[in-house]
Tab-separated table of N, CA and C in Angstrom:
chain	number	residue	atom	x	y	z
T	74	MET	N	134.947	127.314	43.120
T	74	MET	CA	133.744	126.727	43.768
T	74	MET	C	132.431	127.289	43.123
T	75	LYS	N	131.434	126.421	42.809
T	75	LYS	CA	130.256	126.949	42.233
T	75	LYS	C	129.444	127.749	43.321
T	76	PRO	N	128.810	128.705	42.908
T	76	PRO	CA	127.985	129.440	43.830
T	76	PRO	C	126.942	128.640	44.669
T	77	ALA	N	126.214	127.766	43.989
T	77	ALA	CA	125.180	126.936	44.610
T	77	ALA	C	125.876	126.017	45.675
T	78	TYR	N	127.076	125.471	45.403
T	78	TYR	CA	127.772	124.672	46.448
T	78	TYR	C	128.160	125.468	47.536
T	79	ALA	N	128.703	126.738	47.323
T	79	ALA	CA	129.062	127.537	48.509
T	79	ALA	C	127.796	127.987	49.330
T	80	ILE	N	126.722	128.219	48.707
T	80	ILE	CA	125.545	128.510	49.431
T	80	ILE	C	125.210	127.245	50.330
T	81	ALA	N	125.229	126.147	49.768
T	81	ALA	CA	124.881	124.892	50.538
T	81	ALA	C	125.889	124.770	51.620
T	82	ILE	N	127.141	124.981	51.461
T	82	ILE	CA	128.089	124.935	52.614
T	82	ILE	C	127.700	125.942	53.689
T	83	ALA	N	127.513	127.147	53.218
T	83	ALA	CA	127.196	128.228	54.208
T	83	ALA	C	125.833	127.857	55.020
T	84	ALA	N	124.883	127.354	54.371
T	84	ALA	CA	123.626	127.030	55.051
T	84	ALA	C	123.902	125.977	56.142
T	85	GLY	N	124.790	125.022	55.728
T	85	GLY	CA	125.104	123.981	56.735
T	85	GLY	C	126.009	124.447	57.870
T	86	LEU	N	127.083	125.290	57.536
T	86	LEU	CA	128.044	125.743	58.469
T	86	LEU	C	127.463	126.693	59.497
T	87	PHE	N	126.492	127.462	58.898
T	87	PHE	CA	125.925	128.665	59.693
T	87	PHE	C	124.508	128.340	60.028
T	88	ALA	N	124.005	127.215	60.140
T	88	ALA	CA	122.673	126.969	60.385
T	88	ALA	C	122.177	127.639	61.606
T	89	SER	N	120.922	127.899	61.690
T	89	SER	CA	120.519	128.712	62.917
T	89	SER	C	120.834	128.037	64.139
T	90	THR	N	121.254	128.926	65.139
T	90	THR	CA	121.666	128.430	66.481
T	90	THR	C	120.384	128.346	67.333
T	91	GLY	N	119.280	128.784	66.880
T	91	GLY	CA	118.048	128.816	67.757
T	91	GLY	C	117.782	129.994	68.528
T	92	TRP	N	118.855	130.911	68.518
T	92	TRP	CA	118.699	132.134	69.225
T	92	TRP	C	118.012	133.180	68.184
T	93	ALA	N	117.246	134.105	68.747
T	93	ALA	CA	116.688	135.110	67.919
T	93	ALA	C	117.725	136.112	67.493
T	94	ALA	N	117.922	136.469	66.245
T	94	ALA	CA	118.717	137.380	65.738
T	94	ALA	C	118.180	138.835	66.157
T	95	ASP	N	119.104	139.778	66.268
T	95	ASP	CA	118.825	141.133	66.688
T	95	ASP	C	118.880	142.127	65.547
T	96	PRO	N	117.839	142.390	64.798
T	96	PRO	CA	117.952	143.324	63.681
T	96	PRO	C	118.544	144.825	63.995
T	97	GLN	N	118.303	145.187	65.187
T	97	GLN	CA	118.782	146.508	65.713
T	97	GLN	C	120.350	146.415	65.724
T	98	ASN	N	120.912	145.367	66.358
T	98	ASN	CA	122.307	145.282	66.301
T	98	ASN	C	122.854	145.055	64.838
T	99	GLY	N	122.045	144.455	63.971
T	99	GLY	CA	122.447	144.294	62.558
T	99	GLY	C	122.576	145.680	61.873
T	100	GLN	N	121.560	146.468	62.243
T	100	GLN	CA	121.542	147.858	61.621
T	100	GLN	C	122.868	148.635	62.093
T	101	ALA	N	123.195	148.487	63.434
T	101	ALA	CA	124.378	149.152	63.808
T	101	ALA	C	125.637	148.644	63.202
T	102	LEU	N	125.714	147.336	62.980
T	102	LEU	CA	126.830	146.747	62.250
T	102	LEU	C	126.826	147.224	60.790
T	103	ALA	N	125.706	147.414	60.152
T	103	ALA	CA	125.523	147.835	58.769
T	103	ALA	C	126.081	149.310	58.701
T	104	VAL	N	125.675	150.175	59.702
T	104	VAL	CA	126.102	151.547	59.670
T	104	VAL	C	127.653	151.654	59.742
T	105	ASP	N	128.222	150.775	60.661
T	105	ASP	CA	129.659	150.843	60.908
T	105	ASP	C	130.493	150.204	59.848
T	106	ASN	N	129.830	149.262	59.200
T	106	ASN	CA	130.610	148.350	58.213
T	106	ASN	C	130.216	148.338	56.738
T	107	CYS	N	129.025	148.666	56.502
T	107	CYS	CA	128.428	148.382	55.090
T	107	CYS	C	128.032	149.729	54.395
T	108	ALA	N	127.723	150.717	55.171
T	108	ALA	CA	127.176	151.929	54.565
T	108	ALA	C	128.176	152.709	53.613
T	109	ARG	N	129.320	152.420	53.724
T	109	ARG	CA	130.308	153.060	52.930
T	109	ARG	C	129.970	152.654	51.459
T	110	CYS	N	129.501	151.475	51.154
T	110	CYS	CA	129.188	151.115	49.785
T	110	CYS	C	127.739	150.872	49.604
T	111	HIS	N	127.079	150.319	50.463
T	111	HIS	CA	125.664	149.973	50.251
T	111	HIS	C	124.785	151.048	50.870
T	112	ASP	N	123.606	151.326	50.200
T	112	ASP	CA	122.565	152.067	50.801
T	112	ASP	C	121.851	151.127	51.684
T	113	ILE	N	121.947	151.393	53.028
T	113	ILE	CA	121.276	150.469	53.980
T	113	ILE	C	120.037	150.897	54.631
T	114	ALA	N	119.441	152.005	54.136
T	114	ALA	CA	118.254	152.524	54.631
T	114	ALA	C	117.003	151.792	54.123
T	115	PRO	N	115.981	151.769	54.878
T	115	PRO	CA	114.673	151.185	54.323
T	115	PRO	C	114.296	151.972	53.152
T	116	GLY	N	113.847	151.233	52.152
T	116	GLY	CA	113.538	151.814	50.896
T	116	GLY	C	114.695	152.449	50.081
T	117	GLY	N	115.757	151.849	50.355
T	117	GLY	CA	117.052	152.396	49.733
T	117	GLY	C	116.921	152.338	48.190
T	118	ALA	N	117.673	153.091	47.481
T	118	ALA	CA	117.718	153.217	46.081
T	118	ALA	C	118.078	151.839	45.465
T	119	ALA	N	117.309	151.411	44.438
T	119	ALA	CA	117.497	150.286	43.749
T	119	ALA	C	118.618	150.469	42.695
T	120	LYS	N	119.852	150.038	43.055
T	120	LYS	CA	120.947	150.088	42.139
T	120	LYS	C	121.622	148.717	42.191
T	121	LEU	N	122.322	148.372	41.072
T	121	LEU	CA	122.952	147.151	40.957
T	121	LEU	C	124.183	147.027	41.720
T	122	HIS	N	125.037	147.887	41.630
T	122	HIS	CA	126.457	147.661	42.072
T	122	HIS	C	126.949	148.875	43.082
T	123	PRO	N	127.054	148.633	44.361
T	123	PRO	CA	126.520	147.439	45.079
T	123	PRO	C	125.080	147.758	45.298
T	124	PRO	N	124.281	146.644	45.463
T	124	PRO	CA	122.799	146.749	45.533
T	124	PRO	C	122.546	147.237	47.041
T	125	SER	N	121.372	148.003	47.107
T	125	SER	CA	120.904	148.376	48.401
T	125	SER	C	120.514	147.295	49.223
T	126	PHE	N	120.405	147.475	50.419
T	126	PHE	CA	119.981	146.288	51.404
T	126	PHE	C	118.504	146.102	51.155
T	127	ALA	N	117.776	147.084	50.881
T	127	ALA	CA	116.257	146.930	50.567
T	127	ALA	C	116.086	145.987	49.305
T	128	ALA	N	116.920	146.360	48.209
T	128	ALA	CA	116.821	145.524	47.115
T	128	ALA	C	117.206	144.044	47.364
T	129	ILE	N	118.397	143.804	48.142
T	129	ILE	CA	118.857	142.500	48.536
T	129	ILE	C	117.597	141.831	49.145
T	130	ALA	N	117.044	142.426	50.118
T	130	ALA	CA	115.928	141.761	50.904
T	130	ALA	C	114.812	141.360	49.990
T	131	GLY	N	114.627	142.038	48.912
T	131	GLY	CA	113.587	141.697	47.959
T	131	GLY	C	113.810	140.610	47.061
T	132	TYR	N	114.929	140.270	46.813
T	132	TYR	CA	115.208	139.272	45.781
T	132	TYR	C	116.143	138.105	46.285
T	133	ARG	N	116.601	138.109	47.499
T	133	ARG	CA	117.601	137.038	48.022
T	133	ARG	C	116.959	136.430	49.222
T	134	PRO	N	116.966	134.973	49.220
T	134	PRO	CA	116.499	134.433	50.556
T	134	PRO	C	117.554	134.410	51.559
T	135	GLU	N	117.217	134.092	52.744
T	135	GLU	CA	118.131	134.213	53.814
T	135	GLU	C	119.410	133.454	53.603
T	136	GLU	N	119.425	132.320	53.050
T	136	GLU	CA	120.660	131.523	52.810
T	136	GLU	C	121.617	132.177	51.965
T	137	GLN	N	121.090	132.839	50.881
T	137	GLN	CA	121.971	133.489	49.926
T	137	GLN	C	122.499	134.757	50.530
T	138	ILE	N	121.723	135.482	51.302
T	138	ILE	CA	122.329	136.673	51.933
T	138	ILE	C	123.424	136.294	52.890
T	139	LEU	N	123.237	135.209	53.709
T	139	LEU	CA	124.286	134.696	54.520
T	139	LEU	C	125.534	134.232	53.721
T	140	ALA	N	125.272	133.588	52.655
T	140	ALA	CA	126.469	133.009	51.897
T	140	ALA	C	127.248	134.146	51.311
T	141	ARG	N	126.624	135.283	50.856
T	141	ARG	CA	127.242	136.314	50.236
T	141	ARG	C	127.912	137.194	51.231
T	142	ILE	N	127.582	137.238	52.463
T	142	ILE	CA	128.290	137.951	53.533
T	142	ILE	C	129.514	137.141	53.886
T	143	MET	N	129.272	135.778	53.999
T	143	MET	CA	130.519	134.942	54.410
T	143	MET	C	131.427	134.680	53.393
T	144	PHE	N	130.955	134.553	52.102
T	144	PHE	CA	131.855	134.241	50.959
T	144	PHE	C	131.732	135.204	49.865
T	145	PRO	N	132.048	136.394	50.122
T	145	PRO	CA	131.737	137.446	48.977
T	145	PRO	C	132.622	137.308	47.731
T	146	ALA	N	133.821	136.620	47.796
T	146	ALA	CA	134.640	136.424	46.648
T	146	ALA	C	133.955	135.708	45.565
T	147	LEU	N	132.858	135.092	45.782
T	147	LEU	CA	132.044	134.438	44.748
T	147	LEU	C	131.369	135.471	43.868
T	148	HIS	N	131.134	136.649	44.272
T	148	HIS	CA	130.431	137.603	43.504
T	148	HIS	C	130.929	138.933	43.395
T	149	SER	N	131.867	139.360	44.246
T	149	SER	CA	132.168	140.884	44.185
T	149	SER	C	133.492	141.060	44.943
T	150	PRO	N	133.959	142.346	44.944
T	150	PRO	CA	135.156	142.743	45.584
T	150	PRO	C	134.916	142.934	47.068
T	151	MET	N	133.624	142.705	47.535
T	151	MET	CA	133.236	143.002	48.987
T	151	MET	C	134.141	142.134	49.874
T	152	PRO	N	134.630	142.691	51.017
T	152	PRO	CA	135.416	141.937	51.917
T	152	PRO	C	134.728	140.730	52.590
T	153	ALA	N	135.483	139.741	52.969
T	153	ALA	CA	134.876	138.609	53.663
T	153	ALA	C	134.674	138.925	55.042
T	154	TRP	N	133.401	139.144	55.426
T	154	TRP	CA	133.048	139.725	56.690
T	154	TRP	C	133.176	138.599	57.843
T	155	SER	N	133.373	137.261	57.365
T	155	SER	CA	133.536	136.238	58.306
T	155	SER	C	134.823	136.392	59.111
T	156	GLN	N	135.705	137.163	58.575
T	156	GLN	CA	136.999	137.522	59.276
T	156	GLN	C	136.735	138.433	60.484
T	157	TRP	N	135.689	139.191	60.461
T	157	TRP	CA	135.457	140.297	61.470
T	157	TRP	C	134.262	140.020	62.389
T	158	PHE	N	133.187	139.413	61.684
T	158	PHE	CA	132.024	139.166	62.429
T	158	PHE	C	131.931	137.811	62.912
T	159	ASN	N	131.284	137.707	64.253
T	159	ASN	CA	131.034	136.347	64.652
T	159	ASN	C	129.644	135.817	64.229
T	160	ARG	N	129.362	134.549	64.494
T	160	ARG	CA	128.052	134.052	63.936
T	160	ARG	C	126.890	134.863	64.304
T	161	ASP	N	126.795	135.235	65.648
T	161	ASP	CA	125.613	136.020	66.012
T	161	ASP	C	125.528	137.333	65.212
T	162	GLU	N	126.656	138.000	65.092
T	162	GLU	CA	126.751	139.287	64.373
T	162	GLU	C	126.176	139.033	62.884
T	163	VAL	N	126.658	137.991	62.238
T	163	VAL	CA	126.122	137.723	60.907
T	163	VAL	C	124.707	137.516	60.874
T	164	ASP	N	124.116	136.724	61.821
T	164	ASP	CA	122.753	136.528	61.963
T	164	ASP	C	121.956	137.874	62.177
T	165	ASP	N	122.627	138.688	62.969
T	165	ASP	CA	121.950	139.973	63.264
T	165	ASP	C	121.828	140.887	61.968
T	166	LEU	N	122.935	140.828	61.242
T	166	LEU	CA	123.117	141.613	59.988
T	166	LEU	C	122.071	141.028	58.935
T	167	VAL	N	121.959	139.741	58.783
T	167	VAL	CA	121.047	139.111	57.908
T	167	VAL	C	119.606	139.500	58.353
T	168	ALA	N	119.274	139.492	59.695
T	168	ALA	CA	117.943	139.856	60.168
T	168	ALA	C	117.670	141.281	59.799
T	169	TYR	N	118.571	142.093	59.896
T	169	TYR	CA	118.409	143.575	59.594
T	169	TYR	C	117.999	143.605	58.057
T	170	ILE	N	118.807	143.061	57.222
T	170	ILE	CA	118.575	143.121	55.729
T	170	ILE	C	117.254	142.573	55.480
T	171	GLN	N	116.862	141.502	56.139
T	171	GLN	CA	115.510	140.916	55.848
T	171	GLN	C	114.382	141.757	56.334
T	172	SER	N	114.673	142.581	57.301
T	172	SER	CA	113.545	143.397	57.904
T	172	SER	C	113.244	144.604	56.875
T	173	LEU	N	114.055	144.731	56.000
T	173	LEU	CA	113.801	145.859	54.909
T	173	LEU	C	112.948	145.491	53.825
T	174	GLU	N	112.596	144.123	53.687
T	174	GLU	CA	111.621	143.662	52.640
T	174	GLU	C	110.374	144.315	52.762
């Protein structure tokens, strides 16, 4: 599947529910699930593999961040978090990442 197609699918499947995402909950999820590999702190080190959350926030729009959380096989060995996170948790995680921009 082409990355652009997967991003379009993710945007449609996981379109905003209208509820405000909670970046504080997203930070807690990141600490528990993402910090083993990613630098999740504000102003995190700019590295390529895996990128810091601050770097991701700087160069990826919301839809791409969402798609890469839900469908990571498109780009990396990162696990598919859609197996563990519900939609609201994914929104919270995306909101936290975007808050680091």
